[in-house]
Coordinates of N, CA and C in Angstrom, one line a residue:
M4 N 0.8 -1.2 0.0 CA 0.0 0.0 0.0 C 0.9 1.3 0.0
L5 N 2.0 1.2 0.7 CA 2.8 2.4 0.8 C 3.5 2.7 -0.5
T6 N 4.0 1.6 -1.2 CA 4.6 1.8 -2.5 C 3.6 2.4 -3.5
K7 N 2.4 1.9 -3.5 CA 1.4 2.5 -4.4 C 1.1 4.0 -4.0
R8 N 1.1 4.3 -2.7 CA 0.9 5.6 -2.3 C 2.0 6.6 -2.7
M9 N 3.2 6.1 -2.7 CA 4.4 6.9 -3.0 C 4.4 7.3 -4.5
N10 N 3.8 6.5 -5.3 CA 3.8 6.7 -6.7 C 2.9 7.9 -7.1
K11 N 1.9 8.2 -6.3 CA 1.0 9.4 -6.4 C 0.9 10.0 -5.1
I12 N 1.9 10.7 -4.7 CA 2.1 11.2 -3.3 C 1.0 12.2 -2.8
V13 N 0.4 12.9 -3.7 CA -0.6 13.9 -3.3 C -2.0 13.5 -3.7
N14 N -2.3 12.2 -3.8 CA -3.6 11.7 -4.1 C -4.4 11.3 -2.9
D15 N -5.4 12.0 -2.6 CA -6.2 11.8 -1.3 C -6.8 10.4 -1.3
D16 N -7.3 9.9 -2.4 CA -7.9 8.5 -2.4 C -6.9 7.5 -2.0
L17 N -5.7 7.5 -2.5 CA -4.7 6.5 -2.2 C -4.3 6.6 -0.7
L18 N -4.3 7.8 -0.1 CA -4.0 7.9 1.3 C -5.2 7.4 2.1
I19 N -6.4 7.7 1.7 CA -7.5 7.2 2.4 C -7.6 5.7 2.4
N20 N -7.2 5.1 1.2 CA -7.2 3.7 1.1 C -6.1 3.1 2.0
L21 N -5.0 3.8 2.2 CA -3.9 3.3 3.1 C -4.5 3.3 4.5
Y22 N -5.1 4.3 4.9 CA -5.7 4.4 6.3 C -6.8 3.3 6.4
L23 N -7.6 3.1 5.4 CA -8.7 2.0 5.5 C -8.0 0.6 5.6
G24 N -7.0 0.4 4.8 CA -6.3 -0.9 4.8 C -5.7 -1.2 6.2
L25 N -5.1 -0.2 6.8 CA -4.6 -0.4 8.1 C -5.6 -0.6 9.1
S26 N -6.8 0.1 8.9 CA -7.8 0.1 10.0 C -8.5 -1.3 10.1
Q27 N -8.3 -2.2 9.1 CA -8.8 -3.5 9.1 C -8.1 -4.3 10.3
H28 N -6.9 -3.8 10.7 CA -6.2 -4.5 11.7 C -5.9 -3.5 12.9
K29 N -6.8 -2.5 13.1 CA -6.5 -1.4 14.0 C -6.2 -1.9 15.4
S30 N -6.9 -2.8 15.9 CA -6.7 -3.3 17.3 C -5.3 -3.8 17.5
S31 N -4.9 -4.7 16.5 CA -3.5 -5.3 16.6 C -2.5 -4.2 16.4
I32 N -2.6 -3.3 15.4 CA -1.6 -2.3 15.1 C -1.5 -1.4 16.3
L33 N -2.6 -0.9 16.9 CA -2.5 0.0 18.0 C -1.9 -0.7 19.2
C34 N -2.2 -1.9 19.4 CA -1.5 -2.7 20.5 C 0.0 -2.8 20.3
L35 N 0.3 -3.2 19.1 CA 1.8 -3.4 18.7 C 2.6 -2.1 18.8
L36 N 1.9 -1.0 18.5 CA 2.6 0.3 18.6 C 3.0 0.7 20.0
T37 N 2.4 0.1 21.0 CA 2.7 0.4 22.4 C 3.8 -0.5 22.9
V38 N 4.2 -1.6 22.2 CA 5.2 -2.5 22.6 C 6.6 -2.1 22.2
S39 N 7.5 -2.2 23.1 CA 9.0 -2.0 22.8 C 9.8 -3.0 23.6
V40 N 10.5 -3.9 22.9 CA 11.3 -4.9 23.5 C 12.7 -4.8 23.0
D41 N 13.7 -4.7 23.9 CA 15.1 -4.7 23.5 C 15.3 -3.6 22.4
N42 N 14.8 -2.4 22.6 CA 14.9 -1.3 21.6 C 14.3 -1.6 20.2
I43 N 13.4 -2.6 20.2 CA 12.7 -2.9 18.9 C 11.3 -2.4 19.1
A44 N 10.8 -1.5 18.3 CA 9.4 -1.0 18.4 C 8.8 -0.9 17.0
L45 N 7.6 -1.3 16.9 CA 6.9 -1.2 15.6 C 6.9 0.2 15.1
E46 N 6.6 1.2 15.9 CA 6.5 2.6 15.5 C 7.9 3.0 14.9
T47 N 9.0 2.7 15.5 CA 10.3 3.1 15.0 C 10.5 2.4 13.7
S48 N 10.2 1.1 13.6 CA 10.4 0.3 12.4 C 9.6 0.9 11.2
F49 N 8.3 1.3 11.6 CA 7.5 1.9 10.5 C 8.0 3.2 10.1
K50 N 8.5 4.0 11.0 CA 9.0 5.3 10.6 C 10.3 5.1 9.7
N51 N 11.1 4.1 10.0 CA 12.2 3.8 9.2 C 11.8 3.4 7.8
V52 N 10.7 2.7 7.6 CA 10.2 2.3 6.3 C 9.7 3.6 5.6
L53 N 9.0 4.5 6.3 CA 8.6 5.7 5.7 C 9.7 6.6 5.2
V54 N 10.8 6.6 6.0 CA 12.0 7.4 5.6 C 12.6 6.8 4.3
V55 N 12.7 5.5 4.2 CA 13.2 4.9 3.0 C 12.3 5.2 1.8
H56 N 11.0 5.1 2.0 CA 10.1 5.4 0.9 C 10.2 6.9 0.5
I57 N 10.2 7.8 1.4 CA 10.3 9.2 1.1 C 11.6 9.6 0.5
S58 N 12.7 8.9 0.9 CA 14.0 9.1 0.4 C 14.0 8.9 -1.1
D59 N 13.4 7.9 -1.6 CA 13.3 7.6 -3.0 C 12.6 8.8 -3.8
Y60 N 11.6 9.3 -3.2 CA 10.8 10.4 -3.8 C 11.6 11.7 -3.8
L61 N 12.4 11.9 -2.7 CA 13.1 13.1 -2.5 C 14.4 13.2 -3.3
R62 N 14.8 12.0 -3.8 CA 16.1 12.0 -4.5 C 16.1 13.0 -5.7
A63 N 15.0 13.3 -6.3 CA 15.0 14.2 -7.5 C 14.9 15.6 -7.1
L64 N 14.9 15.9 -5.8 CA 14.7 17.3 -5.3 C 15.9 17.8 -4.4
D65 N 16.1 19.1 -4.4 CA 17.0 19.7 -3.5 C 16.2 20.6 -2.6
F66 N 16.5 20.6 -1.3 CA 15.8 21.4 -0.3 C 16.6 22.5 0.3
A67 N 15.8 23.6 0.6 CA 16.4 24.7 1.3 C 16.5 24.3 2.8
L68 N 16.0 23.2 3.2 CA 16.0 22.7 4.6 C 16.8 21.4 4.6
P69 N 17.4 21.0 5.7 CA 18.2 19.8 5.8 C 17.3 18.6 5.4
E70 N 17.7 17.8 4.5 CA 16.9 16.6 4.1 C 16.5 15.7 5.2
P71 N 17.5 15.4 6.2 CA 17.1 14.5 7.3 C 15.9 15.1 8.1
Y72 N 15.8 16.4 8.2 CA 14.7 17.1 8.9 C 13.4 16.8 8.1
I73 N 13.4 17.0 6.8 CA 12.3 16.7 6.0 C 11.8 15.3 6.1
K74 N 12.7 14.3 6.1 CA 12.4 12.9 6.3 C 11.7 12.6 7.6
Q75 N 12.3 13.2 8.7 CA 11.8 13.0 10.0 C 10.4 13.6 10.2
L76 N 10.3 14.8 9.7 CA 9.0 15.5 9.7 C 7.9 14.7 9.0
Y77 N 8.2 14.2 7.8 CA 7.3 13.4 7.1 C 6.9 12.1 7.8
A78 N 7.9 11.4 8.3 CA 7.6 10.1 9.1 C 6.8 10.4 10.3
N79 N 7.1 11.4 11.0 CA 6.3 11.8 12.2 C 4.9 12.2 11.9
N80 N 4.7 13.0 10.9 CA 3.4 13.4 10.5 C 2.5 12.2 10.0
V81 N 3.1 11.3 9.2 CA 2.4 10.2 8.7 C 2.0 9.3 9.9
M82 N 2.9 9.1 10.9 CA 2.5 8.2 12.0 C 1.4 8.9 12.8
T83 N 1.4 10.2 13.0 CA 0.4 10.9 13.7 C -1.0 10.6 13.0
A84 N -1.0 10.8 11.7 CA -2.2 10.6 10.9 C -2.7 9.2 11.0
I85 N -1.8 8.2 10.9 CA -2.2 6.8 10.9 C -2.8 6.5 12.3
V86 N -2.1 6.8 13.3 CA -2.6 6.5 14.7 C -3.9 7.2 14.9
W87 N -4.0 8.5 14.5 CA -5.3 9.2 14.7 C -6.4 8.5 14.0
S88 N -6.2 8.1 12.7 CA -7.2 7.4 11.9 C -7.5 6.0 12.5
L89 N -6.6 5.3 13.1 CA -6.9 4.1 13.7 C -7.7 4.3 15.0
Q90 N -7.4 5.3 15.7 CA -8.1 5.6 17.0 C -9.5 6.2 16.8
H91 N -9.6 7.1 15.8 CA -10.9 7.9 15.6 C -11.6 7.6 14.3
G92 N -11.1 6.8 13.5 CA -11.8 6.6 12.2 C -11.1 7.4 11.1
V93 N -11.3 6.9 9.9 CA -10.7 7.6 8.7 C -11.5 8.9 8.4
N94 N -10.8 10.0 8.3 CA -11.4 11.3 8.0 C -10.8 11.8 6.7
P95 N -11.5 11.9 5.6 CA -10.9 12.3 4.3 C -10.3 13.7 4.4
K96 N -10.8 14.5 5.3 CA -10.2 15.9 5.5 C -8.7 15.8 6.0
I97 N -8.5 14.8 6.8 CA -7.1 14.6 7.3 C -6.2 14.2 6.2
A98 N -6.7 13.3 5.4 CA -5.9 12.8 4.2 C -5.6 14.0 3.3
N99 N -6.6 14.9 3.1 CA -6.4 16.0 2.3 C -5.4 17.0 2.9
M100 N -5.5 17.2 4.2 CA -4.6 18.1 4.9 C -3.2 17.6 4.8
M101 N -3.0 16.3 5.0 CA -1.7 15.6 4.9 C -1.1 15.9 3.5
N102 N -1.9 15.7 2.5 CA -1.4 15.9 1.1 C -1.1 17.4 0.8
E103 N -1.9 18.2 1.3 CA -1.7 19.7 1.1 C -0.4 20.1 1.8
M104 N -0.2 19.6 3.1 CA 1.0 20.0 3.8 C 2.3 19.5 3.0
F105 N 2.2 18.3 2.5 CA 3.4 17.8 1.8 C 3.6 18.6 0.5
H106 N 2.5 18.9 -0.2 CA 2.6 19.6 -1.5 C 3.2 21.0 -1.2
Y107 N 2.7 21.7 -0.1 CA 3.2 23.0 0.3 C 4.7 22.9 0.6
L108 N 5.1 21.9 1.3 CA 6.5 21.7 1.6 C 7.4 21.6 0.4
I109 N 6.9 20.8 -0.6 CA 7.7 20.6 -1.8 C 7.7 21.9 -2.6
K110 N 6.5 22.6 -2.7 CA 6.4 23.8 -3.5 C 7.2 24.9 -2.9
K111 N 7.2 25.1 -1.6 CA 7.9 26.2 -0.9 C 9.4 26.0 -0.7
Y112 N 9.8 24.7 -0.5 CA 11.2 24.5 0.0 C 12.0 23.6 -0.9
A113 N 11.5 23.1 -2.0 CA 12.2 22.2 -2.9 C 12.3 22.7 -4.3
V114 N 13.4 22.3 -4.9 CA 13.6 22.6 -6.3 C 14.1 21.3 -7.0
K115 N 13.9 21.2 -8.3 CA 14.4 20.0 -9.0 C 15.9 20.0 -8.9
A116 N 16.5 18.8 -8.6 CA 17.9 18.6 -8.5 C 18.5 18.8 -9.8
A117 N 19.7 19.4 -9.9 CA 20.5 19.5 -11.2 C 21.0 18.1 -11.5
K118 N 20.9 17.8 -12.8 CA 21.4 16.5 -13.3 C 22.9 16.6 -13.6

């Protein structure tokens, strides 16, 4: 689902479908997000996956902000939206806001990388 989402990063429907897909397992995911054993935690692992996926997308851009900051901001925002959706239900306005924030970040602070 994440790979499909990254191909069309500002598509609300794909983001909503990601939330809906995860919500099928919401009790298990919410429970697992609270577990941390020997410095292994699902939330950290999931954020790492998000960073890898956004890194591929960002490769074609240069930022006026440090790229590690952009990656961490993205991963934290995504986790907040996912957990919120699992706890409170999928809200299309949140998906739209997430896409708008990312689009703004790209538009305001990124330029195409020189080849």
